[in-house]
mmCIF file of C-alpha atoms and ligand atoms in Angstrom:
data_model
loop_
_atom_site.group_PDB
_atom_site.id
_atom_site.type_symbol
_atom_site.label_atom_id
_atom_site.label_comp_id
_atom_site.label_asym_id
_atom_site.label_seq_id
_atom_site.Cartn_x
_atom_site.Cartn_y
_atom_site.Cartn_z
ATOM 1 C CA MET A 1 -8.222 23.759 3.963
ATOM 2 C CA GLY A 2 -6.560 21.194 1.733
ATOM 3 C CA GLU A 3 -8.369 18.989 -0.756
ATOM 4 C CA ILE A 4 -8.500 15.898 1.465
ATOM 5 C CA VAL A 5 -9.920 17.586 4.587
ATOM 6 C CA THR A 6 -12.479 19.462 2.465
ATOM 7 C CA ARG A 7 -13.648 16.184 0.909
ATOM 8 C CA LEU A 8 -13.979 14.608 4.363
ATOM 9 C CA GLN A 9 -15.969 17.579 5.671
ATOM 10 C CA ALA A 10 -18.396 17.302 2.743
ATOM 11 C CA LYS A 11 -18.920 13.621 3.626
ATOM 12 C CA LEU A 12 -19.651 14.542 7.256
ATOM 13 C CA ARG A 13 -22.273 17.059 6.140
ATOM 14 C CA GLU A 14 -23.863 14.464 3.818
ATOM 15 C CA ARG A 15 -24.209 12.120 6.774
ATOM 16 C CA GLY A 16 -25.540 14.788 9.144
ATOM 17 C CA LEU A 17 -22.540 14.431 11.467
ATOM 18 C CA ASP A 18 -21.066 17.275 13.522
ATOM 19 C CA ALA A 19 -17.620 15.702 13.500
ATOM 20 C CA ALA A 20 -15.586 12.537 13.071
ATOM 21 C CA LEU A 21 -13.004 11.196 15.497
ATOM 22 C CA PHE A 22 -9.979 9.188 14.292
ATOM 23 C CA ALA A 23 -7.647 7.511 16.750
ATOM 24 C CA ALA A 24 -4.035 6.523 16.160
ATOM 25 C CA PRO A 25 -2.474 5.999 19.604
ATOM 26 C CA GLU A 26 0.983 4.444 19.897
ATOM 27 C CA GLN A 27 -0.327 0.868 20.040
ATOM 28 C CA LEU A 28 -2.708 1.320 17.079
ATOM 29 C CA PRO A 29 -0.883 2.951 14.162
ATOM 30 C CA SER A 30 -3.231 4.233 11.455
ATOM 31 C CA THR A 31 -2.463 5.169 7.885
ATOM 32 C CA ASN A 32 -5.865 6.897 7.760
ATOM 33 C CA THR A 33 -4.771 9.636 10.172
ATOM 34 C CA ARG A 34 -1.622 10.114 8.117
ATOM 35 C CA TYR A 35 -3.691 10.326 4.941
ATOM 36 C CA LEU A 36 -6.098 12.890 6.378
ATOM 37 C CA SER A 37 -3.562 15.084 8.147
ATOM 38 C CA GLY A 38 -0.095 14.396 6.742
ATOM 39 C CA PHE A 39 1.182 13.849 10.303
ATOM 40 C CA SER A 40 3.737 11.025 10.434
ATOM 41 C CA GLY A 41 4.317 10.762 14.192
ATOM 42 C CA SER A 42 3.462 7.652 16.187
ATOM 43 C CA SER A 43 0.495 8.951 18.205
ATOM 44 C CA CYS A 44 -2.418 11.290 17.464
ATOM 45 C CA TYR A 45 -6.186 11.749 17.481
ATOM 46 C CA LEU A 46 -8.026 13.763 14.834
ATOM 47 C CA LEU A 47 -11.310 15.510 15.547
ATOM 48 C CA VAL A 48 -12.654 16.920 12.302
ATOM 49 C CA GLY A 49 -15.762 19.122 12.299
ATOM 50 C CA THR A 50 -17.631 20.329 9.232
ATOM 51 C CA THR A 51 -15.637 23.586 9.180
ATOM 52 C CA SER A 52 -12.758 22.854 11.558
ATOM 53 C CA ALA A 53 -10.043 20.246 12.065
ATOM 54 C CA TYR A 54 -8.037 19.462 15.205
ATOM 55 C CA LEU A 55 -5.055 17.195 15.724
ATOM 56 C CA LEU A 56 -4.397 16.148 19.315
ATOM 57 C CA THR A 57 -0.934 14.876 20.155
ATOM 58 C CA ASP A 58 1.517 14.893 23.051
ATOM 59 C CA PHE A 59 4.556 17.027 23.860
ATOM 60 C CA ARG A 60 6.928 14.981 21.657
ATOM 61 C CA TYR A 61 5.068 15.780 18.493
ATOM 62 C CA THR A 62 3.454 19.222 18.722
ATOM 63 C CA GLU A 63 6.174 20.970 16.722
ATOM 64 C CA GLN A 64 6.344 18.231 14.070
ATOM 65 C CA ALA A 65 2.541 18.227 13.751
ATOM 66 C CA LYS A 66 2.473 21.987 13.077
ATOM 67 C CA LYS A 67 4.804 21.454 10.123
ATOM 68 C CA GLU A 68 3.267 18.278 8.737
ATOM 69 C CA ALA A 69 -0.440 18.990 9.250
ATOM 70 C CA PRO A 70 -1.018 22.619 8.175
ATOM 71 C CA ASP A 71 -4.781 22.076 7.726
ATOM 72 C CA PHE A 72 -5.169 21.138 11.387
ATOM 73 C CA GLU A 73 -5.160 23.161 14.560
ATOM 74 C CA ILE A 74 -2.699 21.369 16.842
ATOM 75 C CA VAL A 75 -3.857 20.655 20.406
ATOM 76 C CA ARG A 76 -1.384 19.284 22.935
ATOM 77 C CA HIS A 77 -2.907 16.660 25.205
ATOM 78 C CA GLY A 78 -1.705 15.368 28.576
ATOM 79 C CA VAL A 79 -2.498 12.128 30.368
ATOM 80 C CA PRO A 80 -5.163 10.954 29.946
ATOM 81 C CA TYR A 81 -5.651 12.305 26.422
ATOM 82 C CA VAL A 82 -9.389 11.964 26.763
ATOM 83 C CA GLN A 83 -9.521 15.088 28.957
ATOM 84 C CA ALA A 84 -8.316 17.355 26.147
ATOM 85 C CA LEU A 85 -10.641 15.526 23.779
ATOM 86 C CA ARG A 86 -13.641 16.201 26.020
ATOM 87 C CA GLU A 87 -12.805 19.909 26.371
ATOM 88 C CA LEU A 88 -12.613 20.230 22.607
ATOM 89 C CA GLN A 89 -15.802 18.267 21.977
ATOM 90 C CA GLU A 90 -17.777 20.254 24.543
ATOM 91 C CA GLY A 91 -16.243 23.583 23.514
ATOM 92 C CA GLN A 92 -17.167 22.991 19.867
ATOM 93 C CA GLY A 93 -20.588 21.570 20.713
ATOM 94 C CA PHE A 94 -19.990 18.403 18.672
ATOM 95 C CA ARG A 95 -22.872 15.998 19.380
ATOM 96 C CA ARG A 96 -23.132 13.484 16.534
ATOM 97 C CA ILE A 97 -19.624 12.119 16.090
ATOM 98 C CA GLY A 98 -18.602 9.475 13.552
ATOM 99 C CA PHE A 99 -15.839 6.997 14.370
ATOM 100 C CA GLU A 100 -14.083 4.137 12.588
ATOM 101 C CA ALA A 101 -16.074 1.139 13.752
ATOM 102 C CA ASP A 102 -13.589 -1.325 12.246
ATOM 103 C CA LYS A 103 -10.603 0.213 14.006
ATOM 104 C CA VAL A 104 -11.567 1.386 17.499
ATOM 105 C CA PRO A 105 -11.101 -1.215 20.252
ATOM 106 C CA VAL A 106 -14.012 -1.766 22.642
ATOM 107 C CA SER A 107 -12.002 -0.401 25.592
ATOM 108 C CA MET A 108 -11.325 2.870 23.793
ATOM 109 C CA PHE A 109 -14.938 3.183 22.718
ATOM 110 C CA GLN A 110 -16.073 2.695 26.331
ATOM 111 C CA GLU A 111 -13.614 5.389 27.409
ATOM 112 C CA TRP A 112 -15.155 7.798 24.905
ATOM 113 C CA GLN A 113 -18.674 6.956 26.032
ATOM 114 C CA ASP A 114 -17.724 7.488 29.690
ATOM 115 C CA HIS A 115 -15.898 10.786 29.194
ATOM 116 C CA LEU A 116 -17.676 12.336 26.226
ATOM 117 C CA SER A 117 -21.098 11.792 27.722
ATOM 118 C CA SER A 118 -22.874 14.440 25.628
ATOM 119 C CA ALA A 119 -21.747 12.812 22.358
ATOM 120 C CA GLU A 120 -23.672 10.330 20.248
ATOM 121 C CA PHE A 121 -21.312 8.026 18.385
ATOM 122 C CA GLU A 122 -22.077 6.894 14.836
ATOM 123 C CA PRO A 123 -20.105 4.017 13.338
ATOM 124 C CA LEU A 124 -18.420 4.810 10.006
ATOM 125 C CA ARG A 125 -17.264 1.978 7.773
ATOM 126 C CA GLY A 126 -14.811 2.365 4.933
ATOM 127 C CA LEU A 127 -15.283 6.142 4.688
ATOM 128 C CA VAL A 128 -11.600 7.061 4.548
ATOM 129 C CA GLU A 129 -10.687 3.903 2.642
ATOM 130 C CA GLU A 130 -13.125 4.992 -0.060
ATOM 131 C CA MET A 131 -11.481 8.422 -0.218
ATOM 132 C CA ARG A 132 -8.061 6.784 -0.439
ATOM 133 C CA LEU A 133 -9.035 4.697 -3.466
ATOM 134 C CA VAL A 134 -8.533 7.634 -5.820
ATOM 135 C CA LYS A 135 -5.095 9.165 -5.378
ATOM 136 C CA THR A 136 -4.331 12.870 -5.638
ATOM 137 C CA ALA A 137 -1.607 13.993 -8.032
ATOM 138 C CA ALA A 138 0.753 14.410 -5.062
ATOM 139 C CA GLU A 139 0.101 10.849 -3.914
ATOM 140 C CA VAL A 140 0.760 9.427 -7.385
ATOM 141 C CA GLN A 141 3.949 11.464 -7.540
ATOM 142 C CA ALA A 142 5.172 9.990 -4.234
ATOM 143 C CA ILE A 143 4.526 6.436 -5.487
ATOM 144 C CA ARG A 144 6.263 7.248 -8.784
ATOM 145 C CA ARG A 145 9.303 8.567 -6.925
ATOM 146 C CA ALA A 146 9.405 5.488 -4.689
ATOM 147 C CA ALA A 147 9.320 3.291 -7.806
ATOM 148 C CA GLU A 148 12.113 5.294 -9.462
ATOM 149 C CA VAL A 149 14.318 4.923 -6.395
ATOM 150 C CA ALA A 150 13.641 1.181 -6.258
ATOM 151 C CA ASP A 151 14.395 0.790 -9.982
ATOM 152 C CA ARG A 152 17.704 2.630 -9.731
ATOM 153 C CA ALA A 153 18.629 0.400 -6.795
ATOM 154 C CA LEU A 154 17.717 -2.768 -8.714
ATOM 155 C CA LEU A 155 19.855 -1.686 -11.669
ATOM 156 C CA SER A 156 22.854 -1.473 -9.366
ATOM 157 C CA VAL A 157 22.543 -5.108 -8.217
ATOM 158 C CA ILE A 158 20.882 -6.987 -11.093
ATOM 159 C CA SER A 159 24.131 -7.865 -12.874
ATOM 160 C CA THR A 160 25.731 -9.265 -9.694
ATOM 161 C CA LEU A 161 23.400 -12.241 -9.174
ATOM 162 C CA LYS A 162 25.502 -15.198 -10.328
ATOM 163 C CA GLY A 163 27.432 -16.945 -7.558
ATOM 164 C CA ARG A 164 26.017 -14.808 -4.754
ATOM 165 C CA ARG A 165 23.726 -15.766 -1.901
ATOM 166 C CA GLU A 166 20.086 -14.700 -2.161
ATOM 167 C CA ARG A 167 20.391 -12.985 1.184
ATOM 168 C CA ASP A 168 23.389 -10.902 0.133
ATOM 169 C CA VAL A 169 21.612 -9.732 -3.007
ATOM 170 C CA ALA A 170 18.584 -8.757 -0.891
ATOM 171 C CA VAL A 171 20.731 -6.820 1.591
ATOM 172 C CA ASP A 172 22.561 -4.990 -1.221
ATOM 173 C CA LEU A 173 19.277 -4.082 -2.868
ATOM 174 C CA GLU A 174 17.839 -2.811 0.415
ATOM 175 C CA VAL A 175 20.911 -0.687 1.156
ATOM 176 C CA ALA A 176 20.862 0.659 -2.408
ATOM 177 C CA MET A 177 17.205 1.686 -2.058
ATOM 178 C CA ARG A 178 18.026 3.601 1.139
ATOM 179 C CA ARG A 179 21.022 5.267 -0.515
ATOM 180 C CA GLU A 180 18.963 6.217 -3.567
ATOM 181 C CA GLY A 181 16.550 8.106 -1.320
ATOM 182 C CA ALA A 182 14.011 5.681 0.164
ATOM 183 C CA ASP A 183 12.810 6.716 3.640
ATOM 184 C CA ALA A 184 12.359 3.016 4.364
ATOM 185 C CA LEU A 185 11.719 -0.268 2.607
ATOM 186 C CA ALA A 186 8.148 -0.919 1.495
ATOM 187 C CA PHE A 187 8.463 -4.502 2.842
ATOM 188 C CA PRO A 188 11.228 -7.076 3.403
ATOM 189 C CA THR A 189 12.757 -7.789 -0.007
ATOM 190 C CA ILE A 190 12.107 -11.188 -1.561
ATOM 191 C CA VAL A 191 14.949 -12.830 -3.505
ATOM 192 C CA VAL A 192 14.353 -16.478 -4.421
ATOM 193 C CA SER A 193 16.256 -18.552 -6.977
ATOM 194 C CA GLY A 194 16.078 -21.951 -8.629
ATOM 195 C CA SER A 195 13.574 -24.319 -7.055
ATOM 196 C CA ARG A 196 13.028 -21.821 -4.212
ATOM 197 C CA GLY A 197 11.218 -19.690 -6.784
ATOM 198 C CA SER A 198 8.117 -21.783 -6.146
ATOM 199 C CA LEU A 199 7.716 -19.957 -2.808
ATOM 200 C CA PRO A 200 5.631 -16.899 -3.779
ATOM 201 C CA HIS A 201 6.755 -15.006 -0.651
ATOM 202 C CA GLY A 202 9.950 -16.881 0.145
ATOM 203 C CA GLN A 203 12.556 -15.322 2.433
ATOM 204 C CA PRO A 204 15.999 -14.739 0.920
ATOM 205 C CA SER A 205 18.212 -17.616 2.114
ATOM 206 C CA PRO A 206 21.940 -18.420 2.173
ATOM 207 C CA LYS A 207 21.439 -20.419 -1.059
ATOM 208 C CA VAL A 208 23.897 -19.441 -3.782
ATOM 209 C CA ILE A 209 22.385 -18.323 -7.107
ATOM 210 C CA GLU A 210 23.618 -20.618 -9.903
ATOM 211 C CA ALA A 211 23.719 -20.515 -13.693
ATOM 212 C CA GLY A 212 20.631 -22.084 -15.228
ATOM 213 C CA GLU A 213 18.289 -20.679 -12.575
ATOM 214 C CA LEU A 214 15.499 -18.159 -12.572
ATOM 215 C CA VAL A 215 15.684 -15.467 -9.893
ATOM 216 C CA THR A 216 12.566 -13.667 -8.661
ATOM 217 C CA ILE A 217 12.983 -10.356 -6.842
ATOM 218 C CA ASP A 218 9.970 -8.610 -5.240
ATOM 219 C CA PHE A 219 10.954 -5.246 -3.843
ATOM 220 C CA GLY A 220 9.737 -1.750 -3.045
ATOM 221 C CA ALA A 221 10.718 1.568 -1.502
ATOM 222 C CA ARG A 222 8.812 4.009 0.684
ATOM 223 C CA ILE A 223 8.825 7.786 0.257
ATOM 224 C CA ASN A 224 6.664 10.162 2.325
ATOM 225 C CA GLY A 225 4.695 7.160 3.563
ATOM 226 C CA TYR A 226 3.917 5.954 -0.001
ATOM 227 C CA HIS A 227 5.122 2.625 -1.353
ATOM 228 C CA SER A 228 6.231 1.061 -4.587
ATOM 229 C CA ASP A 229 5.742 -2.623 -5.369
ATOM 230 C CA GLU A 230 7.417 -4.432 -8.247
ATOM 231 C CA THR A 231 8.596 -7.950 -9.083
ATOM 232 C CA VAL A 232 11.088 -9.040 -11.711
ATOM 233 C CA THR A 233 12.111 -12.540 -12.747
ATOM 234 C CA VAL A 234 15.343 -12.870 -14.687
ATOM 235 C CA GLY A 235 17.493 -15.768 -15.855
ATOM 236 C CA VAL A 236 21.092 -16.471 -14.856
ATOM 237 C CA GLY A 237 23.292 -18.021 -17.541
ATOM 238 C CA GLN A 238 21.683 -20.552 -19.928
ATOM 239 C CA LEU A 239 18.113 -21.539 -19.064
ATOM 240 C CA SER A 240 16.226 -24.743 -19.958
ATOM 241 C CA ALA A 241 13.427 -24.480 -22.505
ATOM 242 C CA GLU A 242 10.949 -25.396 -19.746
ATOM 243 C CA LEU A 243 11.913 -22.463 -17.505
ATOM 244 C CA ARG A 244 12.028 -20.104 -20.447
ATOM 245 C CA SER A 245 8.526 -21.129 -21.479
ATOM 246 C CA LEU A 246 7.205 -20.518 -17.946
ATOM 247 C CA PHE A 247 8.551 -16.985 -18.229
ATOM 248 C CA ASP A 248 6.906 -16.445 -21.612
ATOM 249 C CA ILE A 249 3.521 -17.605 -20.304
ATOM 250 C CA VAL A 250 3.639 -15.278 -17.289
ATOM 251 C CA SER A 251 4.912 -12.405 -19.426
ATOM 252 C CA GLU A 252 2.041 -12.779 -21.892
ATOM 253 C CA ALA A 253 -0.452 -13.102 -19.003
ATOM 254 C CA GLN A 254 0.886 -9.917 -17.436
ATOM 255 C CA GLN A 255 0.641 -7.969 -20.699
ATOM 256 C CA ARG A 256 -2.953 -9.143 -21.146
ATOM 257 C CA GLY A 257 -3.781 -8.048 -17.599
ATOM 258 C CA ILE A 258 -2.139 -4.647 -18.049
ATOM 259 C CA ALA A 259 -4.118 -4.130 -21.261
ATOM 260 C CA GLN A 260 -7.351 -4.383 -19.216
ATOM 261 C CA VAL A 261 -6.432 -1.542 -16.856
ATOM 262 C CA ARG A 262 -8.481 1.520 -17.829
ATOM 263 C CA PRO A 263 -11.326 3.633 -16.401
ATOM 264 C CA GLY A 264 -14.609 1.720 -16.185
ATOM 265 C CA ALA A 265 -12.955 -1.722 -16.316
ATOM 266 C CA SER A 266 -13.630 -4.207 -13.549
ATOM 267 C CA SER A 267 -10.792 -5.420 -11.338
ATOM 268 C CA ARG A 268 -12.185 -8.901 -12.035
ATOM 269 C CA ASP A 269 -11.437 -8.447 -15.771
ATOM 270 C CA VAL A 270 -7.791 -7.688 -14.997
ATOM 271 C CA ASP A 271 -7.571 -10.890 -12.973
ATOM 272 C CA GLN A 272 -9.465 -12.902 -15.586
ATOM 273 C CA ALA A 273 -7.221 -11.797 -18.451
ATOM 274 C CA CYS A 274 -4.121 -13.050 -16.610
ATOM 275 C CA ARG A 275 -5.776 -16.174 -15.244
ATOM 276 C CA ASP A 276 -7.319 -17.298 -18.545
ATOM 277 C CA HIS A 277 -3.958 -17.205 -20.283
ATOM 278 C CA ILE A 278 -2.217 -19.185 -17.527
ATOM 279 C CA ASP A 279 -5.145 -21.651 -17.399
ATOM 280 C CA ARG A 280 -4.993 -22.234 -21.149
ATOM 281 C CA ALA A 281 -1.250 -22.904 -20.899
ATOM 282 C CA GLY A 282 -2.077 -25.628 -18.364
ATOM 283 C CA TYR A 283 -0.758 -23.930 -15.208
ATOM 284 C CA GLY A 284 -4.002 -22.656 -13.652
ATOM 285 C CA GLU A 285 -3.405 -24.672 -10.475
ATOM 286 C CA GLN A 286 0.055 -23.154 -10.124
ATOM 287 C CA PHE A 287 -1.277 -19.566 -9.993
ATOM 288 C CA GLY A 288 -2.806 -19.611 -6.541
ATOM 289 C CA HIS A 289 -3.005 -15.935 -5.615
ATOM 290 C CA GLY A 290 -4.913 -12.854 -6.724
ATOM 291 C CA THR A 291 -3.614 -10.826 -9.672
ATOM 292 C CA GLY A 292 -3.245 -7.467 -7.998
ATOM 293 C CA HIS A 293 -3.942 -4.812 -5.411
ATOM 294 C CA GLY A 294 -3.880 -1.070 -4.941
ATOM 295 C CA VAL A 295 -0.707 0.563 -3.600
ATOM 296 C CA GLY A 296 -0.495 3.731 -1.529
ATOM 297 C CA LEU A 297 0.043 4.391 2.167
ATOM 298 C CA GLU A 298 -0.329 0.604 2.510
ATOM 299 C CA VAL A 299 1.501 -1.820 0.245
ATOM 300 C CA HIS A 300 -1.735 -3.770 -0.151
ATOM 301 C CA GLU A 301 -4.927 -1.742 -0.284
ATOM 302 C CA ALA A 302 -8.091 -1.511 -2.369
ATOM 303 C CA PRO A 303 -8.856 -2.087 -5.184
ATOM 304 C CA PHE A 304 -8.095 -5.809 -5.274
ATOM 305 C CA ALA A 305 -8.052 -7.912 -8.454
ATOM 306 C CA SER A 306 -8.933 -11.517 -7.655
ATOM 307 C CA PRO A 307 -11.311 -14.161 -8.973
ATOM 308 C CA ARG A 308 -13.364 -14.025 -5.765
ATOM 309 C CA GLY A 309 -14.135 -11.279 -3.302
ATOM 310 C CA ARG A 310 -15.339 -7.802 -4.105
ATOM 311 C CA GLU A 311 -15.261 -6.472 -7.640
ATOM 312 C CA TRP A 312 -14.007 -2.904 -8.104
ATOM 313 C CA VAL A 313 -14.684 -0.575 -11.000
ATOM 314 C CA LEU A 314 -11.437 1.148 -11.926
ATOM 315 C CA ALA A 315 -11.395 4.957 -12.094
ATOM 316 C CA PRO A 316 -8.715 7.543 -12.883
ATOM 317 C CA GLY A 317 -6.343 7.979 -9.945
ATOM 318 C CA MET A 318 -6.654 4.403 -8.672
ATOM 319 C CA THR A 319 -3.469 2.351 -8.466
ATOM 320 C CA ILE A 320 -3.328 -1.363 -9.137
ATOM 321 C CA THR A 321 -0.605 -3.956 -9.492
ATOM 322 C CA VAL A 322 -0.678 -6.664 -12.137
ATOM 323 C CA GLU A 323 1.338 -9.611 -10.837
ATOM 324 C CA PRO A 324 0.543 -13.038 -12.260
ATOM 325 C CA GLY A 325 2.852 -15.922 -11.400
ATOM 326 C CA ILE A 326 3.436 -19.638 -11.836
ATOM 327 C CA TYR A 327 4.953 -21.660 -8.992
ATOM 328 C CA ILE A 328 6.008 -25.305 -9.425
ATOM 329 C CA PRO A 329 7.441 -27.075 -6.369
ATOM 330 C CA GLY A 330 10.822 -28.635 -7.108
ATOM 331 C CA ILE A 331 11.174 -26.708 -10.370
ATOM 332 C CA GLY A 332 10.870 -22.981 -9.653
ATOM 333 C CA GLY A 333 8.677 -20.021 -10.286
ATOM 334 C CA VAL A 334 8.090 -16.827 -12.223
ATOM 335 C CA ARG A 335 6.277 -13.676 -11.143
ATOM 336 C CA LEU A 336 6.181 -10.334 -12.932
ATOM 337 C CA GLU A 337 4.669 -7.319 -11.210
ATOM 338 C CA ASP A 338 4.131 -3.722 -12.194
ATOM 339 C CA THR A 339 2.251 -0.979 -10.342
ATOM 340 C CA LEU A 340 -0.013 1.104 -12.569
ATOM 341 C CA VAL A 341 -2.120 4.204 -12.078
ATOM 342 C CA VAL A 342 -5.397 4.449 -13.971
ATOM 343 C CA THR A 343 -5.463 7.580 -16.153
ATOM 344 C CA GLU A 344 -8.342 9.314 -17.977
ATOM 345 C CA THR A 345 -7.710 7.193 -21.070
ATOM 346 C CA GLY A 346 -5.937 4.040 -19.886
ATOM 347 C CA ALA A 347 -3.104 3.406 -17.502
ATOM 348 C CA GLU A 348 0.423 4.558 -16.786
ATOM 349 C CA ARG A 349 3.087 2.183 -15.483
ATOM 350 C CA LEU A 350 4.788 3.631 -12.389
ATOM 351 C CA THR A 351 7.355 0.841 -12.014
ATOM 352 C CA GLY A 352 9.954 1.068 -14.727
ATOM 353 C CA PHE A 353 12.156 -2.016 -14.837
ATOM 354 C CA PRO A 354 11.642 -3.795 -18.198
ATOM 355 C CA LYS A 355 9.743 -7.071 -17.850
ATOM 356 C CA ARG A 356 11.029 -8.646 -21.097
ATOM 357 C CA TRP A 357 13.198 -11.779 -20.942
ATOM 358 C CA GLN A 358 16.656 -10.922 -19.620
ATOM 359 C CA THR A 359 19.605 -13.047 -18.537
ATOM 360 C CA TYR A 360 22.631 -12.019 -16.505
HETATM 361 ZN ZN1 LIG B 401 5.317 -7.217 -4.772
HETATM 362 ZN ZN1 LIG B 402 2.139 -6.711 -4.955
#
């Protein structure tokens, strides 16, 4: 058994469960089933016992599942899937079965209760999410590779900004990421310039990028299901002192945030370090979002660094972005974002594009 399944099985034993059932049918994609099994197809159910692990899927995916999920015994199900599930549950004598209470729709739960009548279902909350917080070396490597691909792609377009439409730059960057080896984009690329920079998640538009403007690009690649997430802001031509000073404030805030990322630190401290600096510079109201988030099979996952909400204690293997920004309607905006992994002694930056002041 691999490391991840073994860790799950230990958690089942701790809770006195015979098994746990994870559902990812076509209409309910789940990154948790991918995390646990490695299977990337669009439909499966996992039934994991304390010493066994089964992956149920249909005809389309049985061969793929055998390759991608070597820790699981692959069971082909027909219609309805619940028949194969019942045979397995009864055959294995699983009685107390955990399930993801936050993810299973009522109709599916009723189906399980009707068909798996000898089972007792126990709601599980956040069990897999907690496991996912700390990345394995292979997971970190996938994120690092995604970031490298994205950085190479950015390098190929960054000097072409002036006189081009935001949308064309975004398309070129997306194509370059695919060519460099991304399986997919992490999310639709953001390219905003000039006064449009005040839109933190603005869509690239037909607006032409002009000299004297800041350009913010938020982009990421996906490899083996893992994402990268990075934002750069660069100048085009000669910039006003006002825009340049906005950049310097965000840059300093980001460096202060990054300096807080280490084992034992609170995610709140990372946020506070960025926020205090921007507050003191007089732009607190213009930094309206959280400072960061974990990155993995989801682009946004725990831990989160924000002034409110849950506080997380950082530990080696956790990923976190540090992405302060200032957004001023009518003037523009700056955001700088790196993805880091917490190490035994501090943090390592996975995203590589330099965040110092640069003009093109
Ligand atoms: Zn981002
Ligand atoms: Zn982000």
